[in-house]
Amino acid sequence: MFGLARSSDLVKWSFKCLIITPDSIKGPVINAKEQRSGVVSILELTSLDDTNSQVCPVRHLATYLRASKGRRKPHSGDSVFIKNEGEPLQVNDINSIVLSTLSKSGIDIAKFKSHSTRSALASLLLSNNVPFHVVKKMGRWKSNDTVDTFYDKRIIGEKSGGFLNTVVQIS
């Protein structure tokens, strides 16, 4: 649910080609929308400053990679995200994890789907003064209008603070 990536991109993210630095983690992925043309894009997670460490995708992915290191098996393929048994996660697996998290957080999953986390996280980052160009780069959006229209949303109407605060839990 971090990094503004689509589930379909996450399952195609190459583990063997990851480049990990203190400031970013990046690697090739065949974007689902670009798959027919065979274009290889780079999915990059950019580190956020210390004031935003709770939502820093690099910090959280680095923790996951350390925790999953012993589970990786030669037959698990090239996927960054794996199951406990070492098998690669599929799109449905990631969507199920996201929907389960939303449901456990009190979110109506009849109204919000797994893709809703992209909008919530983009909105959260922007509301926490993460620069627009950083959020745009993390989401791999080509146009400012796309971010403005679909992803920079004010979440209102729920006593708990809405979808954004319930899912991300910033304190």
Coordinates of N, CA, C and O in Angstrom, one line a residue:
M1 N 0.8 -1.2 0.0 CA 0.0 0.0 0.0 C 0.9 1.3 0.0 O 0.4 2.3 0.1
F2 N 2.1 1.1 -0.1 CA 3.0 2.2 -0.1 C 3.6 2.5 -1.5 O 3.5 1.6 -2.4
G3 N 4.1 3.6 -1.7 CA 4.8 3.9 -3.0 C 4.0 4.3 -4.1 O 4.5 4.5 -5.2
L4 N 2.6 4.4 -4.0 CA 1.8 4.8 -5.1 C 1.8 3.9 -6.3 O 1.5 4.3 -7.4
A5 N 2.1 2.7 -6.1 CA 2.2 1.7 -7.2 C 0.9 1.0 -7.3 O 0.1 0.8 -6.4
R6 N 0.6 0.5 -8.5 CA -0.6 -0.3 -8.8 C -0.2 -1.7 -8.4 O 0.9 -2.2 -8.5
S7 N -1.3 -2.5 -8.0 CA -1.0 -3.9 -7.7 C -0.4 -4.6 -8.9 O 0.5 -5.5 -8.7
S8 N -0.9 -4.3 -10.1 CA -0.4 -5.0 -11.3 C 1.1 -4.7 -11.5 O 1.8 -5.5 -12.1
D9 N 1.6 -3.5 -11.1 CA 3.0 -3.1 -11.2 C 3.8 -3.9 -10.2 O 4.9 -4.3 -10.4
L10 N 3.3 -4.0 -9.0 CA 4.0 -4.6 -7.9 C 4.4 -6.0 -8.1 O 5.5 -6.5 -7.8
V11 N 3.5 -6.8 -8.8 CA 3.8 -8.2 -9.0 C 4.8 -8.4 -10.1 O 5.4 -9.4 -10.3
K12 N 5.1 -7.3 -10.9 CA 6.0 -7.4 -12.0 C 7.3 -6.7 -11.7 O 8.2 -6.5 -12.6
W13 N 7.5 -6.3 -10.5 CA 8.7 -5.5 -10.1 C 9.8 -6.5 -9.9 O 9.7 -7.5 -9.2
S14 N 11.0 -6.3 -10.6 CA 12.1 -7.2 -10.6 C 12.9 -7.1 -9.3 O 13.5 -6.0 -9.0
F15 N 13.0 -8.2 -8.6 CA 13.8 -8.2 -7.3 C 15.3 -8.2 -7.7 O 16.1 -7.5 -7.1
K16 N 15.7 -9.0 -8.6 CA 17.1 -9.2 -8.9 C 17.8 -7.9 -9.5 O 19.0 -7.8 -9.4
C17 N 17.0 -7.0 -10.0 CA 17.5 -5.8 -10.6 C 17.3 -4.6 -9.7 O 17.5 -3.4 -10.2
L18 N 16.9 -4.8 -8.4 CA 16.7 -3.6 -7.6 C 18.0 -2.9 -7.3 O 19.0 -3.5 -7.1
I19 N 17.9 -1.6 -7.3 CA 19.1 -0.7 -6.9 C 18.7 -0.1 -5.6 O 17.7 0.7 -5.6
I20 N 19.4 -0.4 -4.5 CA 19.0 0.1 -3.2 C 20.0 1.1 -2.8 O 21.2 0.8 -2.7
T21 N 19.6 2.3 -2.5 CA 20.5 3.4 -1.9 C 19.8 3.9 -0.7 O 18.6 3.6 -0.4
P22 N 20.4 4.7 0.2 CA 19.8 5.2 1.3 C 18.6 6.1 1.0 O 17.7 6.3 1.8
D23 N 18.6 6.7 -0.3 CA 17.6 7.6 -0.7 C 16.5 7.0 -1.6 O 15.5 7.7 -1.8
S24 N 16.7 5.8 -2.1 CA 15.7 5.3 -3.0 C 15.9 3.8 -3.2 O 16.9 3.2 -2.9
I25 N 14.8 3.2 -3.7 CA 14.9 1.8 -4.1 C 14.2 1.8 -5.5 O 13.1 2.3 -5.6
K26 N 14.9 1.3 -6.5 CA 14.3 1.4 -7.8 C 14.6 0.1 -8.6 O 15.6 -0.6 -8.3
G27 N 13.8 -0.2 -9.6 CA 14.0 -1.4 -10.4 C 13.0 -1.4 -11.5 O 12.0 -0.7 -11.5
P28 N 13.3 -2.3 -12.5 CA 12.4 -2.3 -13.7 C 11.1 -3.0 -13.4 O 11.0 -3.9 -12.6
V29 N 10.0 -2.6 -14.1 CA 8.7 -3.2 -14.1 C 8.1 -3.0 -15.4 O 8.3 -2.0 -16.1
I30 N 7.4 -4.0 -15.9 CA 6.6 -3.8 -17.1 C 5.2 -3.3 -16.6 O 4.5 -4.1 -16.0
N31 N 4.9 -2.1 -16.9 CA 3.7 -1.5 -16.4 C 2.5 -2.1 -17.1 O 2.6 -2.4 -18.3
A32 N 1.5 -2.4 -16.4 CA 0.3 -3.1 -17.0 C -0.3 -2.3 -18.1 O -0.7 -2.9 -19.1
K33 N -0.3 -1.0 -18.1 CA -0.8 -0.2 -19.1 C 0.1 -0.2 -20.4 O -0.3 0.2 -21.4
E34 N 1.4 -0.5 -20.2 CA 2.4 -0.4 -21.3 C 2.7 -1.8 -21.8 O 3.5 -2.0 -22.7
Q35 N 2.2 -2.9 -21.2 CA 2.6 -4.2 -21.4 C 2.5 -4.6 -22.9 O 3.4 -5.3 -23.4
R36 N 1.5 -4.2 -23.6 CA 1.4 -4.6 -25.0 C 2.6 -4.1 -25.9 O 3.0 -4.8 -26.8
S37 N 3.1 -3.0 -25.5 CA 4.2 -2.5 -26.3 C 5.6 -3.0 -25.8 O 6.6 -2.7 -26.4
G38 N 5.6 -3.6 -24.6 CA 6.8 -4.2 -24.1 C 7.7 -3.1 -23.5 O 8.9 -3.3 -23.3
V39 N 7.2 -1.9 -23.2 CA 8.0 -0.9 -22.6 C 8.4 -1.2 -21.2 O 7.5 -1.7 -20.4
V40 N 9.6 -1.1 -20.8 CA 10.0 -1.4 -19.4 C 10.2 0.0 -18.7 O 11.0 0.8 -19.1
S41 N 9.4 0.2 -17.7 CA 9.5 1.4 -16.9 C 10.3 1.1 -15.6 O 10.6 -0.1 -15.2
I42 N 10.7 2.1 -14.9 CA 11.4 2.0 -13.6 C 10.4 2.4 -12.5 O 9.9 3.5 -12.6
L43 N 10.2 1.6 -11.6 CA 9.4 1.9 -10.4 C 10.4 2.3 -9.3 O 11.3 1.6 -9.0
E44 N 10.3 3.6 -8.9 CA 11.2 4.1 -7.9 C 10.5 4.6 -6.7 O 9.6 5.4 -6.8
L45 N 11.0 4.2 -5.6 CA 10.5 4.7 -4.3 C 11.5 5.7 -3.8 O 12.7 5.3 -3.6
T46 N 11.1 6.9 -3.5 CA 12.0 7.9 -3.1 C 11.9 8.1 -1.6 O 10.7 8.2 -1.0
S47 N 13.0 8.2 -0.9 CA 13.0 8.4 0.6 C 12.4 9.8 0.9 O 12.6 10.7 0.2
L48 N 11.7 9.8 2.0 CA 11.2 11.1 2.5 C 12.0 11.5 3.7 O 12.7 10.7 4.4
D49 N 12.0 12.8 4.0 CA 12.8 13.3 5.1 C 12.3 12.8 6.4 O 11.2 12.2 6.5
D50 N 13.0 13.0 7.5 CA 12.7 12.4 8.8 C 11.3 12.8 9.3 O 10.7 12.1 10.1
T51 N 10.9 14.0 8.9 CA 9.6 14.4 9.4 C 8.4 13.6 8.9 O 7.3 13.6 9.4
N52 N 8.7 12.8 7.8 CA 7.7 12.0 7.2 C 8.0 10.5 7.2 O 7.6 9.7 6.4
S53 N 8.8 10.1 8.2 CA 9.3 8.7 8.3 C 8.2 7.7 8.4 O 8.4 6.6 8.0
Q54 N 7.1 8.1 9.0 CA 6.0 7.1 9.1 C 5.4 6.7 7.8 O 4.8 5.6 7.7
V55 N 5.5 7.5 6.8 CA 5.0 7.1 5.5 C 6.1 6.9 4.4 O 5.8 6.9 3.2
C56 N 7.3 6.8 4.9 CA 8.5 6.6 3.9 C 8.4 5.3 3.3 O 8.7 4.2 4.0
P57 N 8.2 5.2 2.0 CA 8.2 3.9 1.3 C 9.5 3.2 1.3 O 9.5 1.9 1.3
V58 N 10.6 3.9 1.2 CA 11.9 3.3 1.2 C 12.2 2.6 2.5 O 12.6 1.4 2.6
R59 N 11.9 3.2 3.6 CA 12.1 2.6 4.9 C 11.2 1.4 5.1 O 11.7 0.3 5.6
H60 N 10.0 1.4 4.7 CA 9.1 0.2 4.8 C 9.5 -0.9 3.9 O 9.5 -2.1 4.3
L61 N 9.9 -0.6 2.7 CA 10.3 -1.7 1.7 C 11.6 -2.3 2.2 O 11.8 -3.5 2.1
A62 N 12.5 -1.5 2.7 CA 13.8 -2.0 3.2 C 13.5 -3.0 4.3 O 14.2 -4.1 4.4
T63 N 12.6 -2.7 5.2 CA 12.3 -3.6 6.3 C 11.7 -4.9 5.8 O 12.0 -6.0 6.2
Y64 N 10.8 -4.8 4.8 CA 10.2 -6.0 4.2 C 11.3 -6.8 3.5 O 11.3 -8.1 3.7
L65 N 12.2 -6.2 2.8 CA 13.2 -7.0 2.1 C 14.1 -7.8 3.1 O 14.5 -8.9 2.8
R66 N 14.4 -7.1 4.2 CA 15.2 -7.8 5.2 C 14.4 -9.0 5.8 O 14.9 -10.0 6.0
A67 N 13.2 -8.7 6.1 CA 12.3 -9.8 6.7 C 12.1 -11.0 5.8 O 11.9 -12.1 6.3
S68 N 12.0 -10.7 4.5 CA 11.7 -11.8 3.6 C 12.9 -12.5 3.0 O 12.8 -13.4 2.2
K69 N 14.1 -12.0 3.3 CA 15.3 -12.5 2.7 C 15.4 -14.0 2.9 O 15.7 -14.7 1.9
G70 N 15.2 -14.6 4.0 CA 15.3 -16.0 4.3 C 14.2 -16.9 3.6 O 14.4 -18.1 3.5
R71 N 13.2 -16.3 3.1 CA 12.1 -17.0 2.5 C 12.3 -17.1 1.0 O 11.6 -17.9 0.3
R72 N 13.2 -16.3 0.4 CA 13.3 -16.3 -1.1 C 14.0 -17.6 -1.5 O 15.0 -18.1 -0.9
K73 N 13.4 -18.2 -2.5 CA 13.9 -19.5 -3.0 C 14.2 -19.4 -4.5 O 13.6 -18.5 -5.2
P74 N 15.1 -20.2 -5.0 CA 15.4 -20.1 -6.4 C 14.2 -20.2 -7.3 O 14.1 -19.6 -8.4
H75 N 13.2 -21.0 -6.9 CA 12.0 -21.2 -7.8 C 11.0 -20.1 -7.7 O 10.0 -20.1 -8.3
S76 N 11.2 -19.1 -6.8 CA 10.2 -18.1 -6.5 C 10.2 -17.0 -7.6 O 9.5 -16.1 -7.6
G77 N 11.1 -17.1 -8.6 CA 11.1 -16.1 -9.7 C 11.8 -14.9 -9.3 O 12.7 -14.8 -8.4
D78 N 11.4 -13.8 -10.0 CA 12.1 -12.5 -9.8 C 11.2 -11.5 -9.2 O 11.5 -10.3 -9.3
S79 N 10.2 -11.9 -8.4 CA 9.3 -11.0 -7.8 C 9.8 -10.4 -6.5 O 10.4 -11.1 -5.7
V80 N 9.6 -9.1 -6.4 CA 10.0 -8.4 -5.1 C 9.1 -8.9 -4.0 O 9.6 -9.2 -2.9
F81 N 7.8 -9.1 -4.2 CA 6.9 -9.5 -3.2 C 6.6 -11.0 -3.3 O 6.1 -11.4 -4.3
I82 N 6.7 -11.7 -2.2 CA 6.6 -13.1 -2.1 C 5.6 -13.5 -1.0 O 5.5 -12.8 0.0
K83 N 5.1 -14.7 -1.1 CA 4.3 -15.3 0.0 C 5.2 -15.9 1.0 O 6.4 -16.0 0.8
N84 N 4.7 -16.3 2.2 CA 5.5 -16.9 3.2 C 6.3 -18.1 2.7 O 7.4 -18.4 3.2
E85 N 5.7 -18.8 1.8 CA 6.3 -20.0 1.2 C 7.4 -19.7 0.2 O 8.0 -20.6 -0.3
G86 N 7.5 -18.5 -0.1 CA 8.5 -18.1 -1.1 C 8.0 -17.9 -2.5 O 8.7 -17.5 -3.4
E87 N 6.7 -18.2 -2.7 CA 6.1 -18.1 -4.1 C 5.8 -16.6 -4.3 O 5.5 -15.9 -3.4
P88 N 5.9 -16.2 -5.6 CA 5.6 -14.8 -5.9 C 4.1 -14.4 -5.7 O 3.2 -15.3 -5.9
L89 N 3.8 -13.2 -5.1 CA 2.5 -12.8 -5.0 C 1.9 -12.5 -6.4 O 2.6 -12.1 -7.3
Q90 N 0.6 -12.7 -6.5 CA -0.1 -12.4 -7.7 C -1.0 -11.1 -7.5 O -1.1 -10.7 -6.3
V91 N -1.5 -10.5 -8.5 CA -2.3 -9.3 -8.4 C -3.5 -9.5 -7.4 O -3.7 -8.7 -6.5
N92 N -4.1 -10.7 -7.5 CA -5.3 -11.0 -6.6 C -4.8 -11.0 -5.2 O -5.5 -10.7 -4.2
D93 N -3.6 -11.6 -4.9 CA -3.0 -11.6 -3.6 C -2.9 -10.2 -3.0 O -3.3 -10.0 -1.8
I94 N -2.3 -9.3 -3.8 CA -2.0 -8.0 -3.3 C -3.4 -7.3 -3.1 O -3.6 -6.6 -2.0
N95 N -4.3 -7.4 -4.0 CA -5.6 -6.8 -3.8 C -6.3 -7.3 -2.6 O -6.9 -6.6 -1.8
S96 N -6.2 -8.6 -2.3 CA -6.8 -9.2 -1.1 C -6.2 -8.7 0.2 O -6.9 -8.4 1.1
I97 N -4.9 -8.5 0.2 CA -4.2 -7.9 1.3 C -4.7 -6.5 1.6 O -5.0 -6.1 2.7
V98 N -4.7 -5.7 0.5 CA -5.2 -4.3 0.7 C -6.6 -4.3 1.2 O -7.0 -3.6 2.1
L99 N -7.5 -5.1 0.5 CA -8.9 -5.1 0.9 C -9.1 -5.5 2.4 O -9.9 -5.0 3.1
S100 N -8.3 -6.5 2.8 CA -8.4 -7.0 4.2 C -8.0 -5.9 5.1 O -8.6 -5.6 6.2
T101 N -6.9 -5.2 4.8 CA -6.4 -4.1 5.6 C -7.5 -2.9 5.7 O -7.7 -2.4 6.8
L102 N -8.1 -2.6 4.6 CA -9.1 -1.6 4.6 C -10.3 -2.0 5.4 O -10.8 -1.2 6.3
S103 N -10.7 -3.3 5.3 CA -11.9 -3.8 6.1 C -11.6 -3.7 7.6 O -12.4 -3.3 8.4
K104 N -10.4 -4.2 8.0 CA -10.0 -4.2 9.4 C -9.9 -2.8 9.9 O -9.9 -2.6 11.1
S105 N -9.7 -1.8 9.0 CA -9.6 -0.4 9.5 C -10.9 0.2 9.5 O -11.0 1.4 9.8
G106 N -12.0 -0.5 9.2 CA -13.3 0.1 9.3 C -13.7 0.7 8.0 O -14.7 1.5 8.0
I107 N -13.0 0.5 6.9 CA -13.4 1.1 5.6 C -14.4 0.2 4.9 O -14.3 -1.0 4.9
D108 N -15.4 0.8 4.3 CA -16.4 0.1 3.6 C -15.8 -0.3 2.3 O -15.7 0.5 1.3
I109 N -15.5 -1.6 2.2 CA -14.9 -2.1 0.9 C -15.8 -2.3 -0.2 O -15.4 -2.6 -1.3
A110 N -17.1 -2.1 0.0 CA -18.1 -2.0 -1.1 C -17.9 -0.7 -1.8 O -18.2 -0.5 -3.0
K111 N -17.5 0.3 -1.0 CA -17.3 1.7 -1.6 C -15.9 2.0 -2.1 O -15.6 2.6 -3.1
F112 N -14.9 1.5 -1.3 CA -13.5 1.7 -1.6 C -12.8 0.4 -2.0 O -12.9 -0.6 -1.3
K113 N -12.0 0.5 -3.1 CA -11.3 -0.7 -3.6 C -9.8 -0.6 -3.3 O -9.4 0.4 -2.8
S114 N -9.1 -1.6 -3.7 CA -7.7 -1.6 -3.4 C -7.0 -0.4 -4.1 O -6.0 0.1 -3.5
H115 N -7.4 0.0 -5.2 CA -6.8 1.2 -5.9 C -7.0 2.5 -5.1 O -6.3 3.4 -5.3
S116 N -8.0 2.5 -4.2 CA -8.3 3.7 -3.4 C -7.1 4.1 -2.6 O -6.9 5.3 -2.3
T117 N -6.2 3.2 -2.3 CA -5.0 3.5 -1.4 C -4.1 4.4 -2.2 O -3.4 5.2 -1.5
R118 N -4.1 4.3 -3.5 CA -3.2 5.2 -4.3 C -3.6 6.7 -4.1 O -2.8 7.6 -3.9
S119 N -4.9 6.9 -4.2 CA -5.5 8.3 -4.0 C -5.2 8.7 -2.5 O -4.8 9.9 -2.3
A120 N -5.5 7.8 -1.6 CA -5.3 8.2 -0.2 C -3.9 8.6 0.2 O -3.6 9.6 0.8
L121 N -2.9 7.7 -0.3 CA -1.5 8.0 0.0 C -1.0 9.3 -0.7 O -0.3 10.1 -0.1
A122 N -1.4 9.5 -2.0 CA -1.0 10.7 -2.7 C -1.6 11.9 -1.9 O -0.8 12.9 -1.7
S123 N -2.8 11.8 -1.5 CA -3.4 13.0 -0.8 C -2.7 13.2 0.6 O -2.4 14.3 1.0
L124 N -2.4 12.1 1.2 CA -1.6 12.2 2.5 C -0.3 12.8 2.3 O 0.1 13.7 3.1
L125 N 0.5 12.4 1.4 CA 1.8 12.9 1.1 C 1.7 14.4 0.8 O 2.5 15.2 1.4
L126 N 0.8 14.8 -0.1 CA 0.6 16.2 -0.4 C 0.2 17.0 0.8 O 0.7 18.2 1.0
S127 N -0.7 16.5 1.6 CA -1.1 17.2 2.8 C -0.1 17.4 3.8 O -0.2 18.2 4.7
N128 N 0.9 16.5 3.8 CA 2.1 16.6 4.7 C 3.3 17.3 4.1 O 4.4 17.0 4.5
N129 N 3.0 18.1 3.1 CA 4.0 19.0 2.5 C 5.1 18.3 1.7 O 6.2 18.8 1.5
V130 N 4.8 17.0 1.3 CA 5.8 16.4 0.4 C 5.6 17.1 -1.0 O 4.5 17.3 -1.4
P131 N 6.7 17.5 -1.6 CA 6.6 18.3 -2.8 C 5.8 17.6 -3.9 O 6.0 16.3 -4.1
F132 N 5.0 18.3 -4.6 CA 4.2 17.8 -5.7 C 5.0 17.0 -6.7 O 4.6 15.9 -7.1
H133 N 6.2 17.5 -7.1 CA 7.0 16.7 -8.1 C 7.5 15.4 -7.5 O 7.6 14.4 -8.3
V134 N 7.7 15.3 -6.2 CA 8.1 14.0 -5.6 C 6.9 13.0 -5.7 O 7.1 11.8 -6.1
V135 N 5.7 13.5 -5.3 CA 4.5 12.6 -5.4 C 4.2 12.2 -6.8 O 4.0 11.0 -7.1
K136 N 4.4 13.1 -7.7 CA 4.1 12.8 -9.1 C 5.1 11.7 -9.6 O 4.8 10.8 -10.3
K137 N 6.4 11.8 -9.2 CA 7.4 10.9 -9.6 C 7.1 9.5 -9.0 O 7.3 8.5 -9.7
M138 N 6.8 9.5 -7.7 CA 6.5 8.2 -7.0 C 5.3 7.5 -7.7 O 5.4 6.3 -7.8
G139 N 4.3 8.2 -8.1 CA 3.2 7.6 -8.8 C 3.3 7.3 -10.2 O 2.5 6.7 -10.9
R140 N 4.5 7.8 -10.8 CA 4.8 7.6 -12.2 C 3.7 8.2 -13.1 O 3.4 7.6 -14.1
W141 N 3.2 9.3 -12.7 CA 2.2 10.0 -13.5 C 2.9 10.9 -14.5 O 3.9 11.5 -14.1
K142 N 2.4 11.0 -15.7 CA 3.1 11.8 -16.7 C 2.5 13.2 -16.7 O 3.2 14.2 -17.1
S143 N 1.3 13.4 -16.2 CA 0.7 14.8 -16.3 C 0.3 15.3 -14.9 O -0.2 14.5 -14.1
N144 N 0.5 16.6 -14.7 CA 0.1 17.2 -13.5 C -1.4 17.2 -13.3 O -2.0 17.0 -12.2
D145 N -2.1 17.3 -14.4 CA -3.6 17.3 -14.4 C -4.1 15.9 -13.9 O -5.1 15.9 -13.2
T146 N -3.5 14.8 -14.2 CA -3.9 13.5 -13.7 C -3.9 13.5 -12.2 O -4.8 13.1 -11.5
V147 N -2.8 14.0 -11.6 CA -2.6 14.0 -10.2 C -3.6 15.0 -9.5 O -4.3 14.6 -8.6
D148 N -3.8 16.1 -10.1 CA -4.8 17.1 -9.6 C -6.2 16.6 -9.6 O -6.9 16.8 -8.7
T149 N -6.5 15.9 -10.7 CA -7.9 15.5 -10.9 C -8.3 14.3 -10.1 O -9.3 14.2 -9.5
F150 N -7.4 13.3 -10.1 CA -7.8 12.0 -9.5 C -7.1 11.6 -8.2 O -7.6 10.7 -7.5
Y151 N -6.0 12.3 -7.9 CA -5.2 11.8 -6.7 C -5.0 12.8 -5.6 O -4.7 12.4 -4.5
D152 N -5.2 14.1 -5.8 CA -5.0 15.1 -4.8 C -6.4 15.4 -4.2 O -7.0 16.4 -4.6
K153 N -6.9 14.6 -3.3 CA -8.3 14.7 -2.8 C -8.3 15.0 -1.3 O -7.5 14.6 -0.6
R154 N -9.3 15.8 -1.0 CA -9.5 16.1 0.4 C -10.6 15.1 0.9 O -11.6 14.9 0.3
I155 N -10.2 14.3 1.9 CA -11.1 13.2 2.4 C -12.0 13.8 3.5 O -11.5 14.3 4.5
I156 N -13.3 13.8 3.3 CA -14.2 14.4 4.3 C -15.4 13.4 4.6 O -15.6 12.4 3.9
G157 N -16.1 13.8 5.7 CA -17.4 13.1 5.9 C -17.4 12.0 6.9 O -18.4 11.4 7.2
E158 N -16.3 11.5 7.4 CA -16.3 10.4 8.4 C -15.7 10.9 9.7 O -14.7 11.6 9.7
K159 N -16.4 10.5 10.8 CA -15.9 11.0 12.1 C -14.5 10.5 12.4 O -13.8 11.2 13.1
S160 N -14.1 9.4 11.9 CA -12.8 8.8 12.3 C -11.7 9.6 11.6 O -10.5 9.3 11.8
G161 N -12.0 10.5 10.7 CA -11.0 11.3 10.0 C -11.0 10.8 8.5 O -10.2 11.3 7.8
G162 N -11.9 9.9 8.2 CA -12.0 9.5 6.8 C -11.0 8.4 6.4 O -10.3 7.9 7.2
F163 N -11.1 8.0 5.2 CA -10.3 6.9 4.6 C -8.9 7.1 4.8 O -8.1 6.2 5.3
L164 N -8.4 8.3 4.6 CA -7.0 8.6 4.7 C -6.4 8.3 6.0 O -5.4 7.6 6.2
N165 N -7.0 8.9 7.1 CA -6.5 8.7 8.4 C -6.7 7.3 9.0 O -5.9 6.8 9.7
T166 N -7.8 6.7 8.6 CA -8.0 5.3 9.1 C -7.0 4.4 8.5 O -6.5 3.5 9.2
V167 N -6.7 4.5 7.2 CA -5.8 3.5 6.6 C -4.3 3.8 7.0 O -3.6 2.9 7.4
V168 N -3.9 5.1 7.0 CA -2.5 5.4 7.2 C -2.1 5.6 8.6 O -1.0 5.3 9.0
Q169 N -3.1 6.0 9.5 CA -2.8 6.2 10.9 C -1.6 7.1 11.2 O -0.6 6.6 11.8
I170 N -1.7 8.3 10.8 CA -0.6 9.2 11.2 C -0.9 9.8 12.6 O -1.9 10.3 12.9
S171 N 0.1 9.7 13.5 CA -0.1 10.3 14.8 C 1.0 11.3 15.1 O 1.9 11.6 14.4

